[in-house]
Short mmCIF file of C-alpha atoms in Angstrom, two decimals:
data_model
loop_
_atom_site.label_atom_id
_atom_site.label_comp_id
_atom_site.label_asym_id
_atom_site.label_seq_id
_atom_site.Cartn_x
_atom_site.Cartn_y
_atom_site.Cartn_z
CA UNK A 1 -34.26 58.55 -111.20
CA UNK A 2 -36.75 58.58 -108.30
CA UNK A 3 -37.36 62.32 -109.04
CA UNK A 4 -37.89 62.04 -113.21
CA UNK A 5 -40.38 58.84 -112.46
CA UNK A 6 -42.49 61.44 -110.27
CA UNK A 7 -42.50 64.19 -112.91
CA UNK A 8 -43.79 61.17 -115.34
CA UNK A 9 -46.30 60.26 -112.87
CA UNK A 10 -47.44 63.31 -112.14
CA UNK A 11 -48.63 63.82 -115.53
CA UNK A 12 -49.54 60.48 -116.20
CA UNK A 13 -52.72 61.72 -117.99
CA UNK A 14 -50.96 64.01 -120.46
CA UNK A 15 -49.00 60.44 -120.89
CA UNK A 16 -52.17 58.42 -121.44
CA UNK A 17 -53.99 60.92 -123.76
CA UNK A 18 -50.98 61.25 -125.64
CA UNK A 19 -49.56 57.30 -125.92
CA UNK A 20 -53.24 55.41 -125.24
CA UNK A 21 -55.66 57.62 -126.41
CA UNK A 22 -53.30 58.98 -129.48
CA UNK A 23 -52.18 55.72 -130.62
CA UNK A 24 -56.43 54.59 -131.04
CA UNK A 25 -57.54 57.81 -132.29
CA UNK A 26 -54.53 57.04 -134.82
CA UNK A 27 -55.95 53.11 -135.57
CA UNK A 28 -59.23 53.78 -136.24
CA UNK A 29 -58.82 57.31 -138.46
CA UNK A 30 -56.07 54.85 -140.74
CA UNK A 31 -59.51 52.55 -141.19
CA UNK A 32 -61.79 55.13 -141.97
CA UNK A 33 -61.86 56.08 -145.83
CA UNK A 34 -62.80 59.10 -145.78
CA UNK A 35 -59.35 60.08 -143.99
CA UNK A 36 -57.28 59.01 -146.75
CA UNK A 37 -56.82 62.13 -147.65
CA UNK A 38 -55.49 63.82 -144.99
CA UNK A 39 -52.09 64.88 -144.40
CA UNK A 40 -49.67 64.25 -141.21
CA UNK A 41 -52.95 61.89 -140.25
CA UNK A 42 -50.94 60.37 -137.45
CA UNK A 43 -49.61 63.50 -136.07
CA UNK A 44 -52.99 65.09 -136.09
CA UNK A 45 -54.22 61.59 -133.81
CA UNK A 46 -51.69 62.02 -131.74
CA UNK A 47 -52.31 65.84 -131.37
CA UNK A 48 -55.52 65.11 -130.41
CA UNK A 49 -54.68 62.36 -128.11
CA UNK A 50 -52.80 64.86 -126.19
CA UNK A 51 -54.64 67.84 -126.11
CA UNK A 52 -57.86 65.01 -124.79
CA UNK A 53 -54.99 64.18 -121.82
CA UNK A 54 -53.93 67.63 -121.24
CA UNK A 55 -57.25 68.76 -120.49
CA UNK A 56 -58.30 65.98 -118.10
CA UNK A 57 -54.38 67.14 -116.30
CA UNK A 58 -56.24 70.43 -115.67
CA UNK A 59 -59.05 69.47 -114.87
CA UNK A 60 -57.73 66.49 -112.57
CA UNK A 61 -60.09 64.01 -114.12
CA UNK A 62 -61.29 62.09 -117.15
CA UNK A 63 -65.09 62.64 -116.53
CA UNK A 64 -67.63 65.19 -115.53
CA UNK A 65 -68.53 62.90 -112.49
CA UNK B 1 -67.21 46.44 -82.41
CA UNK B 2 -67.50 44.49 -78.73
CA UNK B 3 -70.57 46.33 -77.37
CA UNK B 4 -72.14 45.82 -81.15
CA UNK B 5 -71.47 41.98 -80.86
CA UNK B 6 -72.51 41.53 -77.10
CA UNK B 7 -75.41 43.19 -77.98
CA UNK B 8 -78.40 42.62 -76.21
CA UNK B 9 -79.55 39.16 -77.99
CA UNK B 10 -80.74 35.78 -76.14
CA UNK B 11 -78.00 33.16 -75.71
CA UNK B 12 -79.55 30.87 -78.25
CA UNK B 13 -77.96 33.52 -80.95
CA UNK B 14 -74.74 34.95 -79.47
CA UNK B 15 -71.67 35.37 -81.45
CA UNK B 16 -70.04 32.29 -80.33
CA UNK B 17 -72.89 30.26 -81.43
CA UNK B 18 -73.02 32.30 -84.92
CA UNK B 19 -69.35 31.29 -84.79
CA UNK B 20 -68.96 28.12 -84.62
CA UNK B 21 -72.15 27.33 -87.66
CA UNK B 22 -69.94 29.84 -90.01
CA UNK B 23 -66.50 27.83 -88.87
CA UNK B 24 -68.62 24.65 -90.54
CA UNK B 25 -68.73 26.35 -94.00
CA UNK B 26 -65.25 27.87 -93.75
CA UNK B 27 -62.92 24.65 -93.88
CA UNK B 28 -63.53 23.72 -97.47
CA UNK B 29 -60.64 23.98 -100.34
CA UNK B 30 -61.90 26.38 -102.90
CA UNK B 31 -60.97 24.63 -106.33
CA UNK B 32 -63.93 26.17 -108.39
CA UNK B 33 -62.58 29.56 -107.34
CA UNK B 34 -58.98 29.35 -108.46
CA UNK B 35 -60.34 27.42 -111.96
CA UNK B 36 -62.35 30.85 -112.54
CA UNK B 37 -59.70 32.79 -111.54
CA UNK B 38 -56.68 30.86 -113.41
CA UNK B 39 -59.10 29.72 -116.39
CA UNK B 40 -60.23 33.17 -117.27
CA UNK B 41 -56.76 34.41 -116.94
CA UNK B 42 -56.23 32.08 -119.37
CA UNK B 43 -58.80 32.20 -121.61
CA UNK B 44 -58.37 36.09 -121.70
CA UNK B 45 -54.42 35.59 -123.08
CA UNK B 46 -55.44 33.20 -125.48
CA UNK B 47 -57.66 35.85 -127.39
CA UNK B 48 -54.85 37.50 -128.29
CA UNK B 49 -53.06 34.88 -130.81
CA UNK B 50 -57.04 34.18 -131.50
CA UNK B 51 -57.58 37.56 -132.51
CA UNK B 52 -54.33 38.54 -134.20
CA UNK B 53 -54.30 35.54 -136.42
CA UNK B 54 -57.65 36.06 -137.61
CA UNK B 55 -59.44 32.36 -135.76
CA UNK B 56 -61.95 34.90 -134.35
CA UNK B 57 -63.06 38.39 -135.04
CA UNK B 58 -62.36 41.29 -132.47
CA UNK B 59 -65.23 42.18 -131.93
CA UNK B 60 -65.99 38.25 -130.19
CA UNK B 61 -62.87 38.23 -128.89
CA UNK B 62 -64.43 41.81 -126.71
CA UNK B 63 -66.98 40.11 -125.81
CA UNK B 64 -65.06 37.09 -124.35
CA UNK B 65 -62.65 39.75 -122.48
CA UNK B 66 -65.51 41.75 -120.80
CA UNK B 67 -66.81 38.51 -119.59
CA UNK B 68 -63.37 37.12 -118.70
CA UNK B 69 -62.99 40.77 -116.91
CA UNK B 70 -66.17 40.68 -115.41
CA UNK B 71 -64.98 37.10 -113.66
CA UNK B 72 -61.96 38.19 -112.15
CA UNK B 73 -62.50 39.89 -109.05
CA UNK B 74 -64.27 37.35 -107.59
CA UNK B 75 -61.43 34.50 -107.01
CA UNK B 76 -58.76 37.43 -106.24
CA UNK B 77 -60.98 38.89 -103.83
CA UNK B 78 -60.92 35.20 -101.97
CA UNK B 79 -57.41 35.50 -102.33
CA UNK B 80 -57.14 38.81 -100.07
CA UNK B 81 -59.41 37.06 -97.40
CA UNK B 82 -56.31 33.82 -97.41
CA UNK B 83 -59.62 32.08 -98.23
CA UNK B 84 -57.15 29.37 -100.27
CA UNK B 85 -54.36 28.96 -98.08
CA UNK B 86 -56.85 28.90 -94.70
CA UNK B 87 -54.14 29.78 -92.51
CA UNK B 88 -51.72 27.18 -93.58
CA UNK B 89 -48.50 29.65 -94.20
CA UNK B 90 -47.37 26.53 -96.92
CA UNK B 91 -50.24 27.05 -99.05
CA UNK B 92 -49.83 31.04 -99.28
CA UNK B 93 -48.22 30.80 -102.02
CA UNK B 94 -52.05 30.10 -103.87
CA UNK B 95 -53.15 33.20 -102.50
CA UNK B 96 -50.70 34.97 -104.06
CA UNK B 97 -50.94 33.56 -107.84
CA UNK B 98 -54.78 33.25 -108.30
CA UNK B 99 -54.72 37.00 -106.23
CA UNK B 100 -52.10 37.89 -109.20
CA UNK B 101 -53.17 36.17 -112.19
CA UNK B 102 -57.04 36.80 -112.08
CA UNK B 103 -56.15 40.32 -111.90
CA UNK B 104 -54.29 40.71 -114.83
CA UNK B 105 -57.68 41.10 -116.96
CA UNK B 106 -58.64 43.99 -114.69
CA UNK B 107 -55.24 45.48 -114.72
CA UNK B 108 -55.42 45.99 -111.33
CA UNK B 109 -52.50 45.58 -108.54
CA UNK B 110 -53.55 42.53 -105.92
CA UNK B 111 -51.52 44.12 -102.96
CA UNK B 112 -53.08 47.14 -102.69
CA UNK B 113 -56.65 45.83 -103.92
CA UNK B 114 -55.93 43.08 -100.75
CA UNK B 115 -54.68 46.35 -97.89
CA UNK B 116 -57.62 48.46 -99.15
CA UNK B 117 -60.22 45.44 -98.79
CA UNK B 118 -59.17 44.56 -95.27
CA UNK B 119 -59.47 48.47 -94.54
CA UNK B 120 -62.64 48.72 -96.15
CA UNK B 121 -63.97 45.43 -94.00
CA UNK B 122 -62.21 46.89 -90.70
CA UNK B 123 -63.79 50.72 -91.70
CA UNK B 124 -67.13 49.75 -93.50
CA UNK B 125 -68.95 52.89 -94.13
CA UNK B 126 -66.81 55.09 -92.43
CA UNK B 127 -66.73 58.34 -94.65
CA UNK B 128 -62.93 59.15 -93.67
CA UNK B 129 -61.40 55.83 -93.49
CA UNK B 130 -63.68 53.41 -95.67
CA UNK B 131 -61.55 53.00 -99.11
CA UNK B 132 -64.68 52.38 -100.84
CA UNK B 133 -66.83 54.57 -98.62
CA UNK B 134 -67.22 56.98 -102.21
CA UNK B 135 -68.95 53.89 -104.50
CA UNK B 136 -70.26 51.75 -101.66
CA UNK B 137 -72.82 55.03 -100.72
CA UNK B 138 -72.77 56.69 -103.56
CA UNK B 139 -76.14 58.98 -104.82
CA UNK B 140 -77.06 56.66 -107.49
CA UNK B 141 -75.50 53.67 -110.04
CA UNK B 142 -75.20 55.74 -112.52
CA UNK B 143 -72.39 57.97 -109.85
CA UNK B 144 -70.68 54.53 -109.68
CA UNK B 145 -70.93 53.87 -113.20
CA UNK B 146 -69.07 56.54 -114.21
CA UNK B 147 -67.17 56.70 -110.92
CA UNK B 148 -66.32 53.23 -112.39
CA UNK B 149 -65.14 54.72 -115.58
CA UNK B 150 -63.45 57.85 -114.72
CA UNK B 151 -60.64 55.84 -112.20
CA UNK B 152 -61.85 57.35 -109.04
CA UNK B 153 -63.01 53.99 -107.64
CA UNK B 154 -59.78 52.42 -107.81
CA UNK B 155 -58.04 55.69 -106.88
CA UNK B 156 -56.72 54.73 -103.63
CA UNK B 157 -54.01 56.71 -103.28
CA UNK B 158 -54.91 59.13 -100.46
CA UNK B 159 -55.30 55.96 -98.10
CA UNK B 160 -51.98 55.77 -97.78
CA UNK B 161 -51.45 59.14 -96.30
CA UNK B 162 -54.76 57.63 -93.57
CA UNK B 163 -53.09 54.67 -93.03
CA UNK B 164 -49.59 56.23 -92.84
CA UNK B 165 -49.00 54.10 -89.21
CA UNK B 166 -49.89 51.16 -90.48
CA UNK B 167 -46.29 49.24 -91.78
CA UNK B 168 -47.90 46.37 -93.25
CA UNK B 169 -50.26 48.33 -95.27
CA UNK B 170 -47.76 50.82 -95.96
CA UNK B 171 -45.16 47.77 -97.25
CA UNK B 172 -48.00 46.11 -99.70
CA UNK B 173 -48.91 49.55 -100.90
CA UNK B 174 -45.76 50.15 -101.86
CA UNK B 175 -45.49 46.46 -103.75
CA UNK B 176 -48.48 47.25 -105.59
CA UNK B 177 -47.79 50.30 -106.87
CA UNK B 178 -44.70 49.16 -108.78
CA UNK B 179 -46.67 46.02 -110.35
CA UNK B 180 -49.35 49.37 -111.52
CA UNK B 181 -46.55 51.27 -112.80
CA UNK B 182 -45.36 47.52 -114.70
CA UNK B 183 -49.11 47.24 -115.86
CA UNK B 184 -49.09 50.83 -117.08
CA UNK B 185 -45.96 50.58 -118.79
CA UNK B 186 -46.64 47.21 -120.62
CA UNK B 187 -50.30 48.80 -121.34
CA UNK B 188 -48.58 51.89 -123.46
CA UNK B 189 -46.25 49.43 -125.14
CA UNK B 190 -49.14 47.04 -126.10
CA UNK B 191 -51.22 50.01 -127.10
CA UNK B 192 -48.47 51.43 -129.01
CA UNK B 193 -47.94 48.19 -131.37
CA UNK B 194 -51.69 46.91 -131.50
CA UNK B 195 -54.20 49.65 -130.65
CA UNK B 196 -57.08 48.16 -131.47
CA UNK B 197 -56.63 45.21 -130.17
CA UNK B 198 -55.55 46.75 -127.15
CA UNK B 199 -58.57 48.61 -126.79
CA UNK B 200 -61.10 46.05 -127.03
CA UNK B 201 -59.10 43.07 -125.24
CA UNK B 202 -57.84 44.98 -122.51
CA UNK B 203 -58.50 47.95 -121.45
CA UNK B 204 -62.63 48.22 -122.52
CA UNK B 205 -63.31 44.74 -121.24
CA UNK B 206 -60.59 46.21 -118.07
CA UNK B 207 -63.62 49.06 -117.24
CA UNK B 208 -66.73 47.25 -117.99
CA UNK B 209 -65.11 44.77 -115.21
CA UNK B 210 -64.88 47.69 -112.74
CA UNK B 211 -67.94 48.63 -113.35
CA UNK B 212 -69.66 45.37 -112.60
CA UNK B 213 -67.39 44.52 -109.75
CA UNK B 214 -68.09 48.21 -108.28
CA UNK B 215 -71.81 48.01 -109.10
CA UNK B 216 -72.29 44.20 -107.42
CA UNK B 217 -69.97 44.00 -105.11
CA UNK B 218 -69.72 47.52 -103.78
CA UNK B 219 -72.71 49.80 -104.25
CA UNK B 220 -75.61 47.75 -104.08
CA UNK B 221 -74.87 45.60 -100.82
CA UNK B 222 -74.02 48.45 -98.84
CA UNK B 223 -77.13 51.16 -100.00
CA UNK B 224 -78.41 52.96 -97.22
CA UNK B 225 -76.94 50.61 -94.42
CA UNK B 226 -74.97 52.16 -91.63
CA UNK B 227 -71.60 51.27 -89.32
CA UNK B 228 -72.09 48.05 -87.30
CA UNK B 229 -70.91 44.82 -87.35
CA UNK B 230 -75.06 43.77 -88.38
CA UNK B 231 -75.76 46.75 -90.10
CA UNK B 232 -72.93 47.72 -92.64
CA UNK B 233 -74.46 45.33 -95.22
CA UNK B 234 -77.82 44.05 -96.20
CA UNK B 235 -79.58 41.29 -98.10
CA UNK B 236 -81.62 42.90 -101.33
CA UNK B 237 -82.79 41.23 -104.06
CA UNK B 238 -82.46 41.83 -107.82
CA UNK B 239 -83.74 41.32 -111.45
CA UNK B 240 -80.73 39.74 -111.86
CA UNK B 241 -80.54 35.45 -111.73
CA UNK B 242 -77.96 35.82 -108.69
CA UNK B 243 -75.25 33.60 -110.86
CA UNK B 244 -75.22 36.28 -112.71
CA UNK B 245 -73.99 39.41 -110.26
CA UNK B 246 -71.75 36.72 -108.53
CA UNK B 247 -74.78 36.30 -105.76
CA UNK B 248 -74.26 39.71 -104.12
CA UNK B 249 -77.03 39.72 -102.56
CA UNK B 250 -75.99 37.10 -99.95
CA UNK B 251 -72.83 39.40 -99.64
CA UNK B 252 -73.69 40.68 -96.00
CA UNK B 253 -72.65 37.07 -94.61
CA UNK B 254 -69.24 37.69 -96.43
CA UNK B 255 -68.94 40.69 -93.91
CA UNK B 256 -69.85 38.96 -91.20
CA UNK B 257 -67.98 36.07 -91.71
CA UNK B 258 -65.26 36.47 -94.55
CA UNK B 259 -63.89 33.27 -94.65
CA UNK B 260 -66.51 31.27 -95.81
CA UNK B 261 -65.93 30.28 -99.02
CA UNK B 262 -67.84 31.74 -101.86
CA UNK B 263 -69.59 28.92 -102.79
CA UNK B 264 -70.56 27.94 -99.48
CA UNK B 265 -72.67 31.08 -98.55
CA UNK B 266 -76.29 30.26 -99.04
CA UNK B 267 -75.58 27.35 -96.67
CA UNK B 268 -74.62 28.86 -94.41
CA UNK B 269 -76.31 31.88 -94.44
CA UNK B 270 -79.53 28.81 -94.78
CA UNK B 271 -78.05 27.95 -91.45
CA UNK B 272 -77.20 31.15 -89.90
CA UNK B 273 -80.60 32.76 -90.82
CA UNK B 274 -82.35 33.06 -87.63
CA UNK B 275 -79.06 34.41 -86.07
CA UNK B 276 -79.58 36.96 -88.52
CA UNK B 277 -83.30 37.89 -88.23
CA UNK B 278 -82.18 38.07 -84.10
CA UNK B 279 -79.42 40.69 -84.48
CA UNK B 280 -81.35 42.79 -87.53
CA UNK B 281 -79.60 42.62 -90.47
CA UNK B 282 -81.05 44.68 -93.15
CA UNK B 283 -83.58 42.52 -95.08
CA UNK B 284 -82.61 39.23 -93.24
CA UNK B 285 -86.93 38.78 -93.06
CA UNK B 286 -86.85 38.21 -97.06
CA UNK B 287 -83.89 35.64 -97.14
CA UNK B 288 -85.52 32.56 -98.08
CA UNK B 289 -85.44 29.44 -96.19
CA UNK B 290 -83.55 27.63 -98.98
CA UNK B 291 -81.68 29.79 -101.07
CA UNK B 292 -81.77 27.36 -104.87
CA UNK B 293 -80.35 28.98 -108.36
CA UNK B 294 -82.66 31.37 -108.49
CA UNK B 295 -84.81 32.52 -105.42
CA UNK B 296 -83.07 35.91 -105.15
CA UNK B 297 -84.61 37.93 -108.14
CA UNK B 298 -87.16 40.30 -106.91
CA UNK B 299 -90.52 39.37 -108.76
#
């Protein structure tokens, strides 16, 4: 148990990107019109939720501070 | 510390003296504290039926948050010092909930914002073992601003490898970390369910809080000042009407003297001023005599 909440943990931004970041990226495209349109919308969000966490994993933070 | 406080100043000023004026404006029970505290707790949790049920728009009910987040350091940060409780081990208990509750707008964990505070008075600008050595002399505001905003102010997790002797801070450490983990985990759930709401009642307001809080209460009472007892922190003055950055520029008497109650600062530091001037505070010339609502913005 111990060992699977550290492997969360340790990628808690890949977790954040995907979960926080995915589920906003996924609110606000479903109120924009011009969206309508496209296909597996929420997957896409979600995608890019991710990839947005994945790359602040690597790089070890959110900002270019 | 002991050399630095017997240093050499004329009887009429020593320590004890300093002492026993800032043990006059220490005894008081802090009620308008734990009302800010509790009250914007409360305020903050009512947005939510507010907001959902369409009484208010979002974008008001943001505004009220960042405000409500921007409030709630303050009476959890009197909390860490036991500034409620006074000593009395019966009234700990209102330590502990306004330290708690206040906090829950900045989704932040009391226990280890309470260790890392008492390391960060014990350590003050010491580069290896200050915990907020990083925003407290940072280059510039905007560094702390997005220092602020990144997570790196509130990352405090490599002081508990430096404090790795220390039980007690080891113990609350510990405690906070699983109330971060609960925050985290209630966080992704919220966000999951209502996103935007999420975003603009919690976790925006959450980081425009940190940012203020880091700004006033870290970075600008500490630029440029050294390690020392006198020296760590300085009086400055500010654009600012000081009710609005929580009058942080009388913050240098809070490190001298950390249980005087918020509110009872420009008394004493009225009182304590020529103690002050005598061991050299930084800027302790420009206090004014009588610190009113307003004498602190720099004309």
């Amino acid at each position: 148990m111990e060992k699977f909440l550290e492997t969360i943990l340790d990628h808690s931004k890949i977790w954040f990107g995907l979960i926080f970041i995915g589920s906003v990226i996924n609110a606000v495209t479903q109120e924009i019109i011009f969206f309508n349109d496209v296909p597996y919308l929420s997957v896409i969000s979600f995608l890019v939720g991710f990839f947005i966490g994945l790359v602040a994993h690597i790089r070890g933070k959110w900002l270019w501070v | 510390m002991g050399i630095d406080i017997k240093n050499a100043v004329s009887e009429e000023f020593s320590f004890e003296k300093e002492k026993a004026v800032a043990r006059k404006y220490a005894q008081r029970f802090q009620w308008e504290m734990i009302l800010i505290g509790i009250g914007q707790a409360c305020v903050w949790l009512s947005l939510w039926p507010l907001v959902m049920y369409g009484i208010i728009p979002l974008w008001m009910g943001f505004i009220v948050a960042s405000f409500c987040a921007c409030m709630s350091y303050l009476p959890s940060h009197e909390a860490q010092h036991g500034n409620y409780s006074r000593g009395d081990p019966k009234k700990r208990w209102i330590d502990a909930l306004v330290g708690h509750i206040t906090l829950v707008t900045l989704i932040y964990p009391y226990e280890i914002l309470r260790v890392t505070h008492m390391k960060h008075h014990a350590y003050t600008n010491h580069d290896d073992k200050d915990p907020d050595f990083l925003t407290s002399n940072a280059k510039s505001a905007k560094d702390v601003v997005l220092m602020s905003l990144d997570g790196t102010s509130t990352d405090y997790e490599k002081y508990k490898e430096i404090f790795s002797s220390d039980a007690a801070f080891q113990k609350a450490f510990d405690k906070g970390v699983k109330v971060f983990l609960a925050y985290r985990a209630v966080l992704m759930l919220v966000v999951f369910l209502f996103p935007l709401q999420t975003l603009l009642l919690w976790w925006l307001p959450a980081k425009i809080g940190v940012v203020y809080t880091t700004l006033f209460f870290s970075y600008y009472p500490h630029i440029g000042t050294e390690i020392g007892r006198y020296k760590n922190t300085r009086f400055w003055q500010h654009w600012m009407p000081r009710y609005i950055n929580h009058s942080m520029q009388l913050h240098f008497v809070h490190h001298l003297h950390p249980n005087i109650g918020h509110y009872d600062e420009p008394k004493a530091i009225e009182e304590l001023k020529p103690f002050l001037i005598a061991r050299g505070v930084p800027g302790a010339e420009q206090i004014p005599d009588r610190i009113t609502y307003n004498p602190l913005i720099k004309i």
